[in-house]
Short mmCIF file of C-alpha atoms in Angstrom, two decimals:
data_model
loop_
_atom_site.label_atom_id
_atom_site.label_comp_id
_atom_site.label_asym_id
_atom_site.label_seq_id
_atom_site.Cartn_x
_atom_site.Cartn_y
_atom_site.Cartn_z
CA MET A 1 32.39 -29.40 19.78
CA LYS A 2 30.26 -32.03 21.53
CA ILE A 3 27.27 -31.20 19.31
CA THR A 4 29.54 -31.61 16.28
CA HIS A 5 30.50 -35.06 17.55
CA MET A 6 26.83 -36.00 17.84
CA LYS A 7 26.30 -34.99 14.20
CA GLU A 8 29.30 -37.08 13.16
CA ILE A 9 27.78 -40.11 14.89
CA HIS A 10 24.46 -39.58 13.13
CA THR A 11 26.22 -39.31 9.76
CA GLN A 12 28.60 -42.24 10.25
CA TYR A 13 25.90 -44.64 11.40
CA GLU A 14 23.04 -43.16 9.32
CA LEU A 15 20.94 -42.71 12.44
CA PRO A 16 17.66 -40.80 12.26
CA GLU A 17 17.94 -37.25 13.53
CA PHE A 18 15.48 -37.72 16.38
CA ILE A 19 17.89 -37.15 19.27
CA ALA A 20 18.86 -33.60 20.25
CA PHE A 21 21.48 -32.29 22.66
CA ARG A 22 19.62 -30.15 25.20
CA TRP A 23 22.06 -29.41 28.02
CA LEU A 24 25.73 -29.85 28.85
CA ALA A 25 27.69 -29.02 32.01
CA ALA A 26 31.07 -29.96 33.47
CA ARG A 27 32.51 -29.90 36.97
CA LYS A 28 35.92 -31.09 38.19
CA ASN A 29 36.40 -34.37 36.28
CA VAL A 30 32.74 -34.96 35.32
CA GLN A 31 30.73 -34.03 32.24
CA ILE A 32 26.93 -34.39 32.12
CA GLY A 33 24.81 -34.20 28.97
CA LEU A 34 21.05 -34.30 28.48
CA PHE A 35 19.52 -35.78 25.32
CA ALA A 36 15.91 -35.40 24.19
CA SER A 37 13.83 -37.21 21.61
CA PRO A 38 10.37 -35.86 20.64
CA ILE A 39 7.44 -38.21 21.15
CA LYS A 40 4.93 -38.49 18.33
CA LYS A 41 1.22 -39.01 18.94
CA TRP A 42 1.31 -42.58 17.62
CA GLU A 43 4.27 -43.37 19.92
CA LYS A 44 2.26 -42.22 22.94
CA ILE A 45 -0.58 -44.55 21.93
CA ILE A 46 1.76 -47.51 21.44
CA ALA A 47 3.58 -46.85 24.71
CA SER A 48 0.40 -46.48 26.75
CA GLU A 49 -1.81 -49.14 25.15
CA PHE A 50 0.78 -51.78 24.26
CA LEU A 51 3.31 -51.07 27.03
CA GLN A 52 6.15 -50.70 24.56
CA LYS A 53 9.19 -48.48 24.91
CA HIS A 54 10.04 -45.36 23.00
CA PRO A 55 12.91 -46.02 20.53
CA PHE A 56 15.28 -43.94 22.67
CA GLN A 57 14.90 -46.46 25.52
CA GLU A 58 14.58 -49.47 23.21
CA TYR A 59 17.98 -48.82 21.64
CA ARG A 60 19.78 -47.86 24.83
CA ASN A 61 22.40 -50.59 24.39
CA LEU A 62 23.14 -49.29 20.90
CA TYR A 63 23.72 -45.79 22.23
CA LEU A 64 26.03 -47.18 24.91
CA LYS A 65 27.96 -48.95 22.16
CA LEU A 66 28.22 -45.70 20.20
CA MET A 67 29.43 -43.90 23.31
CA LYS A 68 32.12 -46.54 23.79
CA GLU A 69 33.28 -46.74 20.17
CA VAL A 70 32.80 -43.16 18.94
CA ALA A 71 32.01 -40.48 21.54
CA VAL A 72 34.44 -41.55 24.27
CA PRO A 73 37.49 -41.95 21.95
CA LYS A 74 36.78 -38.55 20.39
CA LEU A 75 36.55 -36.87 23.79
CA GLU A 76 39.70 -38.63 25.02
CA GLU A 77 41.52 -37.33 21.95
CA LEU A 78 40.10 -33.84 22.41
CA TYR A 79 40.98 -33.54 26.11
CA GLN A 80 44.09 -35.75 26.01
CA THR A 81 43.02 -37.78 29.04
CA PRO A 82 41.29 -41.15 29.55
CA ILE A 83 37.61 -41.58 30.37
CA PRO A 84 37.58 -44.66 32.63
CA ALA A 85 33.82 -44.63 33.29
CA TYR A 86 30.71 -43.43 31.47
CA TYR A 87 26.99 -44.05 31.92
CA LEU A 88 23.74 -43.54 30.07
CA PHE A 89 20.87 -43.26 32.51
CA LYS A 90 17.59 -44.93 31.76
CA GLY A 91 15.14 -42.62 30.07
CA HIS A 92 12.52 -40.34 31.53
CA THR A 93 9.43 -39.57 29.49
CA ASP A 94 6.99 -36.68 29.79
CA SER A 95 4.14 -35.61 27.49
CA GLN A 96 6.48 -34.31 24.78
CA PHE A 97 9.96 -35.85 25.02
CA ALA A 98 11.90 -38.92 26.04
CA TYR A 99 14.99 -37.81 27.94
CA SER A 100 18.23 -39.44 28.99
CA PHE A 101 21.35 -38.21 30.80
CA SER A 102 24.90 -39.24 29.96
CA VAL A 103 27.66 -38.97 32.57
CA LYS A 104 31.37 -39.24 31.75
CA PHE A 105 34.20 -39.36 34.30
CA PHE A 106 37.64 -38.13 33.19
CA SER A 107 40.87 -39.26 34.82
CA THR A 108 41.91 -35.70 35.62
CA PRO A 109 39.94 -32.65 36.87
CA LEU A 110 39.79 -30.73 33.58
CA PHE A 111 36.92 -28.39 34.31
CA LYS A 112 36.80 -25.23 36.34
CA GLY A 113 35.76 -25.11 39.96
CA ILE A 114 32.92 -23.14 41.51
CA GLY A 115 32.48 -20.97 44.57
CA ALA A 116 33.51 -22.02 48.07
CA GLU A 117 29.89 -22.21 49.18
CA HIS A 118 29.32 -25.05 46.72
CA TYR A 119 32.25 -27.01 48.13
CA GLN A 120 30.73 -26.66 51.58
CA LYS A 121 27.36 -27.91 50.32
CA GLU A 122 29.02 -30.83 48.58
CA GLU A 123 30.82 -31.85 51.76
CA MET A 124 27.64 -31.47 53.81
CA LEU A 125 25.57 -33.60 51.42
CA ALA A 126 28.25 -36.31 51.27
CA SER A 127 28.49 -36.41 55.06
CA LYS A 128 24.70 -36.61 55.50
CA LEU A 129 24.29 -39.48 53.05
CA SER A 130 27.24 -41.43 54.50
CA GLN A 131 25.81 -41.12 58.01
CA LYS A 132 22.29 -42.14 56.95
CA MET A 133 23.66 -45.21 55.17
CA ARG A 134 25.62 -46.22 58.27
CA ASP A 135 22.44 -45.77 60.33
CA ASP A 136 20.40 -47.84 57.87
CA PHE A 137 22.84 -50.66 57.13
CA GLY A 138 25.25 -50.69 60.06
CA LYS A 139 28.05 -50.08 57.57
CA GLY A 140 28.75 -47.24 55.20
CA PRO A 141 30.38 -46.96 51.77
CA LYS A 142 34.09 -46.24 51.44
CA GLN A 143 33.44 -42.83 49.92
CA VAL A 144 30.63 -40.53 48.82
CA SER A 145 31.56 -37.86 46.27
CA VAL A 146 29.21 -35.00 45.42
CA TYR A 147 29.22 -32.62 42.45
CA ILE A 148 26.89 -29.60 42.23
CA PHE A 149 26.10 -28.29 38.75
CA GLU A 150 24.70 -24.73 38.79
CA ASN A 151 22.26 -25.62 41.59
CA GLN A 152 20.20 -27.53 39.03
CA ILE A 153 21.74 -31.01 39.20
CA VAL A 154 23.56 -32.72 42.04
CA LEU A 155 25.58 -35.85 41.24
CA PHE A 156 26.36 -38.43 43.93
CA VAL A 157 28.95 -41.18 43.46
CA ILE A 158 28.80 -43.83 46.20
CA SER A 159 31.93 -45.99 46.04
CA GLU A 160 32.56 -49.61 47.09
CA LEU A 161 29.07 -50.70 48.07
CA LEU A 162 29.96 -54.38 48.46
CA PRO A 163 30.68 -54.09 52.22
CA VAL A 164 27.24 -52.50 52.66
CA ILE A 165 25.54 -55.27 50.69
CA ASN A 166 27.58 -57.99 52.45
CA ALA A 167 26.42 -56.62 55.79
CA LEU A 168 22.86 -57.55 54.79
CA PHE A 169 23.09 -61.06 53.40
CA LEU A 170 25.13 -64.23 52.99
CA LYS A 171 26.80 -64.33 49.58
CA ASN A 172 24.87 -65.97 46.80
CA GLN A 173 23.85 -64.59 43.44
CA GLU A 174 20.11 -64.60 43.99
CA ASP A 175 20.35 -62.77 47.30
CA TYR A 176 22.82 -60.32 45.78
CA LYS A 177 20.24 -59.15 43.24
CA VAL A 178 17.55 -58.90 45.89
CA TRP A 179 19.66 -56.87 48.27
CA CYS A 180 20.89 -54.60 45.49
CA ASP A 181 17.24 -53.65 45.04
CA VAL A 182 16.95 -53.06 48.80
CA VAL A 183 20.04 -50.85 48.81
CA ARG A 184 18.80 -48.98 45.74
CA ALA A 185 15.39 -48.26 47.29
CA THR A 186 16.95 -47.21 50.61
CA ILE A 187 19.44 -44.84 48.97
CA LEU A 188 16.68 -43.24 46.88
CA GLY A 189 14.59 -42.71 50.00
CA GLU A 190 17.48 -41.21 51.94
CA ILE A 191 18.40 -38.85 49.10
CA ARG A 192 14.82 -37.55 49.00
CA ASN A 193 14.81 -37.16 52.80
CA ILE A 194 18.07 -35.20 52.76
CA PHE A 195 16.89 -32.80 50.07
CA SER A 196 13.48 -32.31 51.67
CA GLU A 197 15.33 -31.01 54.74
CA ILE A 198 17.25 -28.45 52.69
CA TYR A 199 15.23 -27.50 49.60
CA PRO A 200 11.52 -26.90 48.93
CA GLY A 201 9.74 -29.42 46.73
CA VAL A 202 10.51 -33.03 45.87
CA PRO A 203 13.54 -33.59 43.62
CA GLU A 204 13.59 -36.12 40.82
CA VAL A 205 16.26 -38.77 41.37
CA PHE A 206 17.85 -41.04 38.77
CA ILE A 207 20.09 -43.92 39.83
CA GLU A 208 22.41 -46.35 38.05
CA PHE A 209 24.39 -49.20 39.61
CA ASP A 210 27.85 -50.03 38.31
CA HIS A 211 27.99 -53.64 39.53
CA GLU A 212 31.51 -54.23 38.23
CA SER A 213 33.07 -51.45 40.32
CA GLN A 214 30.45 -51.60 43.11
CA LYS A 215 29.33 -48.00 42.70
CA ALA A 216 25.97 -46.24 42.71
CA ILE A 217 25.68 -43.06 40.64
CA LEU A 218 22.74 -40.78 41.35
CA LEU A 219 21.52 -37.66 39.58
CA VAL A 220 19.31 -35.38 41.67
CA LEU A 221 17.40 -32.92 39.51
CA MET A 222 16.25 -29.71 41.24
CA CYS A 223 14.33 -28.29 38.28
CA PRO A 224 12.04 -29.64 35.53
CA ILE A 225 13.99 -31.43 32.82
CA ALA A 226 12.42 -29.20 30.16
CA GLU A 227 14.28 -26.20 31.64
CA LEU A 228 17.63 -27.71 30.68
CA ASP A 229 17.76 -26.62 27.05
CA THR A 230 20.45 -25.64 24.54
CA ARG A 231 20.60 -22.09 25.90
CA THR A 232 22.34 -23.42 29.02
CA VAL A 233 25.02 -25.47 27.29
CA LYS A 234 28.25 -24.73 29.13
CA GLU A 235 31.82 -25.99 29.37
#
């Protein structure tokens, strides 16, 4: 049904068919989707020699608008529940594709749970990150929520970061931006440290800040993006 919605968006807005759904998973009240756009040889040359963006990144604001006006209303109608928050992560590019993840939060836990061992891992990861942030900043976030998707992606939601940021600086807009970057870099480092203690290899971490609600949303990817293809689409 989600792939059908993507086709409707392409038709309604006469968009070029260069974006493909590659992976979809849901957990509790969260749905994650991976989109891919093939990179042509001339696009690689432009991106590398002229430091320009691939169209998928260039039109990110347009895709956010389409999510807001088309995809989100359709999903709210389908599931009969509001979607109060949704995000489109900044793209990742390899030698063949430009990728981007979408994350949607539903008001109610619509999707099935997973085994008890995953709940224990989620609680352990949330506790570790909360403690490391308190150690780093002298103050921790109000809540850290963790969602594990098939051992391939781990989603962190760090809520109410303003007390953490306020513990670092006196309020003014310029300092706020600077310290947001400090908090972002510190959280990324701590996430990598936590996972290096538990899993082999270095995970890839994507982060988005929701400044309005003072949240940080992180996707930790435990496998190459190319492995998340249409054969693993799940509800």
